[in-house]
XYZ file of C-alpha atoms in Angstrom:
291
model
C 114.729 110.569 107.904
C 114.155 112.662 104.933
C 115.078 112.243 101.042
C 115.248 114.350 98.054
C 111.554 113.726 96.866
C 109.678 114.550 100.130
C 110.129 116.355 103.603
C 110.129 113.129 105.365
C 109.377 109.513 104.979
C 105.963 108.296 106.720
C 104.431 105.372 107.761
C 100.836 105.271 107.142
C 98.000 103.015 108.403
C 96.680 101.264 105.168
C 94.324 98.605 107.033
C 91.033 100.099 106.446
C 88.849 97.202 107.472
C 86.358 97.726 109.925
C 86.871 94.002 111.052
C 89.797 91.658 111.477
C 89.275 88.562 109.731
C 92.361 86.457 110.736
C 91.659 83.444 108.540
C 91.502 85.493 105.185
C 94.524 87.408 106.126
C 96.786 84.309 106.910
C 95.768 82.236 103.842
C 96.341 85.067 101.229
C 99.477 85.008 99.431
C 99.220 88.427 98.433
C 97.728 90.379 101.830
C 97.578 93.635 100.273
C 94.895 92.602 98.197
C 92.817 91.782 101.064
C 89.838 94.279 100.918
C 90.654 97.613 102.551
C 94.443 96.719 103.039
C 96.505 98.431 100.438
C 100.345 98.832 99.515
C 101.752 101.586 98.167
C 105.161 100.756 96.277
C 107.565 102.957 94.344
C 105.961 106.321 95.674
C 108.604 108.917 94.975
C 111.098 106.827 93.324
C 113.069 108.001 90.255
C 115.042 106.082 87.561
C 119.151 106.965 87.739
C 118.631 108.219 84.306
C 115.917 110.986 85.609
C 118.536 112.201 88.060
C 119.763 115.882 87.345
C 120.809 118.952 89.271
C 117.477 120.028 89.149
C 115.669 118.894 92.452
C 112.596 116.681 91.425
C 109.192 117.343 92.314
C 107.516 115.989 95.598
C 105.084 113.682 95.454
C 101.499 115.218 95.896
C 99.737 114.005 98.993
C 96.403 114.983 96.881
C 96.836 111.324 95.202
C 96.270 109.444 98.323
C 93.915 111.889 100.036
C 91.345 109.280 100.761
C 93.599 106.914 102.295
C 95.277 109.585 104.065
C 91.669 111.118 105.531
C 90.774 107.117 106.750
C 94.069 106.060 108.149
C 94.375 105.373 111.796
C 97.818 106.698 111.938
C 100.333 109.022 109.990
C 103.813 108.964 111.585
C 107.402 109.743 110.499
C 109.563 106.773 110.501
C 112.183 106.210 112.835
C 114.212 103.037 113.876
C 112.309 102.057 116.612
C 108.939 102.352 114.537
C 110.598 100.051 111.730
C 111.755 97.447 114.437
C 108.327 97.183 115.867
C 106.221 97.006 112.825
C 108.509 94.448 111.241
C 109.037 92.362 114.411
C 106.730 89.661 113.676
C 108.801 88.568 110.493
C 112.170 87.706 111.605
C 113.227 84.368 113.304
C 112.795 83.830 116.760
C 116.224 84.330 117.874
C 116.723 87.664 116.303
C 113.325 88.736 117.786
C 114.398 87.667 121.373
C 117.747 89.574 120.891
C 116.087 92.821 119.967
C 113.775 92.350 122.797
C 116.241 92.014 125.176
C 117.789 95.384 123.731
C 114.612 97.061 124.380
C 114.241 96.003 127.809
C 117.578 97.249 128.443
C 117.301 100.582 126.808
C 113.872 100.947 128.598
C 115.859 102.177 132.061
C 116.647 105.411 129.943
C 113.646 107.744 130.422
C 114.112 109.639 127.242
C 114.074 106.086 125.016
C 111.249 104.868 127.277
C 109.067 108.066 126.032
C 109.925 107.532 122.387
C 109.329 103.741 122.592
C 105.929 104.241 124.291
C 104.934 106.497 121.352
C 106.105 104.189 118.591
C 104.473 101.010 120.377
C 101.120 102.688 121.611
C 100.666 105.341 118.733
C 101.798 103.306 115.805
C 102.561 99.900 115.838
C 99.984 98.618 118.482
C 97.277 98.100 116.253
C 99.289 96.252 113.274
C 101.020 94.077 116.118
C 97.642 93.366 117.782
C 96.231 92.162 114.458
C 98.832 89.917 113.617
C 99.121 88.546 117.416
C 95.226 87.840 117.397
C 95.563 86.152 114.315
C 97.865 83.731 115.619
C 101.316 85.224 114.690
C 103.820 84.615 117.677
C 103.355 84.005 121.154
C 102.869 86.052 124.174
C 106.714 85.474 125.280
C 107.976 86.678 122.265
C 105.767 89.635 120.963
C 106.547 93.269 121.782
C 102.875 93.583 123.150
C 104.842 92.308 126.267
C 106.200 95.746 126.887
C 102.990 97.294 127.546
C 103.534 96.553 131.167
C 106.004 98.947 131.492
C 104.397 101.459 129.179
C 100.645 101.308 130.068
C 101.171 101.343 133.836
C 102.924 104.803 133.904
C 100.366 107.488 134.191
C 102.298 109.974 132.702
C 102.919 108.191 129.378
C 99.110 107.081 129.245
C 98.341 110.841 129.427
C 100.740 111.605 126.851
C 99.566 109.148 124.145
C 96.112 110.670 124.888
C 97.354 113.935 123.917
C 97.497 114.574 119.917
C 100.211 117.469 120.544
C 102.481 115.328 123.072
C 102.349 112.114 120.791
C 103.268 114.251 117.781
C 106.333 115.601 119.798
C 107.451 112.168 120.814
C 107.247 110.697 117.352
C 109.270 113.462 116.008
C 112.930 113.216 115.505
C 115.153 115.864 117.464
C 116.095 117.315 114.311
C 112.490 117.793 113.047
C 111.386 119.216 116.426
C 112.957 122.454 115.784
C 111.729 122.552 112.079
C 108.599 124.625 112.049
C 108.140 124.164 108.034
C 106.155 120.914 109.028
C 105.136 118.338 106.654
C 102.306 118.037 103.663
C 100.486 115.118 105.123
C 101.047 115.903 109.178
C 101.226 113.449 111.798
C 97.965 111.839 113.277
C 97.498 109.149 115.890
C 94.625 108.092 117.915
C 94.357 108.424 121.498
C 95.654 105.006 123.116
C 92.356 104.289 124.794
C 90.447 104.458 121.384
C 93.183 102.168 120.100
C 92.858 99.508 122.403
C 89.115 99.414 122.406
C 88.982 99.442 118.271
C 91.326 96.421 118.544
C 89.248 94.578 120.722
C 86.064 95.334 119.009
C 87.576 94.723 115.313
C 88.600 91.265 116.378
C 85.349 90.419 117.908
C 83.486 91.759 114.908
C 85.786 89.816 112.464
C 84.873 86.411 113.815
C 80.992 86.977 113.863
C 78.692 85.102 111.823
C 77.828 88.103 109.683
C 81.012 88.792 108.561
C 82.134 85.288 108.058
C 79.074 84.588 105.713
C 79.674 87.422 103.781
C 83.491 86.519 103.111
C 82.360 82.978 102.092
C 79.723 83.897 99.912
C 81.007 87.092 98.083
C 83.689 87.186 95.548
C 85.837 88.996 98.101
C 86.203 85.973 100.379
C 87.657 83.796 97.417
C 91.580 83.529 97.110
C 91.637 85.967 93.971
C 95.403 86.427 93.809
C 96.095 85.324 90.306
C 93.462 87.679 88.975
C 94.283 91.282 87.668
C 93.320 94.284 89.324
C 90.952 95.509 86.708
C 87.936 95.263 89.300
C 88.916 96.595 92.477
C 87.918 94.179 95.375
C 88.038 97.361 97.834
C 84.764 98.483 96.378
C 82.853 95.065 97.059
C 82.245 95.483 100.541
C 81.706 99.101 101.214
C 79.840 98.203 104.709
C 83.066 96.487 105.871
C 85.759 98.844 104.724
C 85.920 102.755 105.816
C 84.950 104.859 103.021
C 85.360 108.553 102.360
C 83.971 110.605 105.116
C 84.439 107.910 107.591
C 87.350 107.445 110.104
C 88.186 104.718 112.841
C 88.015 107.684 115.559
C 84.435 108.550 114.717
C 82.609 105.864 113.149
C 80.143 103.452 115.488
C 80.998 100.290 114.786
C 78.065 97.572 115.496
C 78.140 95.439 118.574
C 79.715 92.306 117.817
C 77.136 89.389 119.097
C 78.300 86.395 120.970
C 77.825 83.931 118.264
C 80.987 83.459 116.610
C 84.084 84.773 118.413
C 84.060 81.929 121.005
C 85.333 79.651 118.123
C 87.632 82.147 116.340
C 91.412 81.875 116.348
C 91.802 84.918 118.678
C 89.801 83.080 121.474
C 91.052 79.594 121.003
C 94.398 80.926 121.261
C 93.748 82.990 124.120
C 94.753 86.284 122.606
C 92.276 88.594 123.340
C 92.934 88.461 127.333
C 96.267 90.174 126.596
C 94.300 93.103 124.959
C 92.018 93.084 127.785
C 94.827 93.438 130.064
C 95.931 96.523 128.331
C 92.700 98.062 128.464
C 92.690 97.645 132.312
C 96.049 99.129 132.590
C 94.991 102.098 130.415
C 91.620 102.573 132.102
C 93.713 102.621 135.732
C 95.013 106.361 134.585
C 92.544 108.643 136.168
C 90.703 110.605 133.644
C 91.137 108.147 130.701
C 87.722 106.448 130.997
C 86.119 109.905 130.799
C 87.984 110.992 127.650
C 86.822 107.496 126.025
C 83.369 108.567 126.490
């Protein structure tokens, strides 16, 4: 999907939190003001009066280098990626129809490979975050398709290989384009993504994180205030900073004190992620690469 302002439209993971505290996320009027969760709007847009025959200058990725350096994924936009990322928001009837369409298309091996890349490499982390927070049910979430994807050894090996995943995420038109893109395609190996999702949900419900959010200005619903004081700078220990990345930074162990009463545990959301981890680990060599 190309436009006049950039080589390609990309979807970028802006959730830079090291923990997934579902209560704060679901009670905030403006979720993009949650520490570590940014929303970029209007990047690369022009007023109708500014459009002329001269090609406009493409937006510089250097303006967002800190965000790009800490993002868990950067992927080109496609119809499947958008449908998966936006799945939690439509009505149940719309979601049911889309899931039926996906299920009927999975018999096609080409679509199944592209769908596996969109779900496993891009949408898995955002969908699992909302799922563990209590959004949706196990019967109407795209995470149910992991049974068809994560049980296929060839797809798991592809999602664990950066080059293979990039080719699956690129469109047929972009595959033959040797110019590349300014920010590049990056995704985490599927085994790391699943383990990270489980770990961050456990870590976000511990007493340490809960007490910090309750006793600092960050935890207060500050939706009406201006952005003169960035909330992202208040909790550097809970947000990925420059030089850190989800693929390399070692998170602290999650003690068994708070997660037993957390939303994800009470609503039995973690067993779904643990099942996905079991599927992924059944592929030979996956556990070794994770170490």
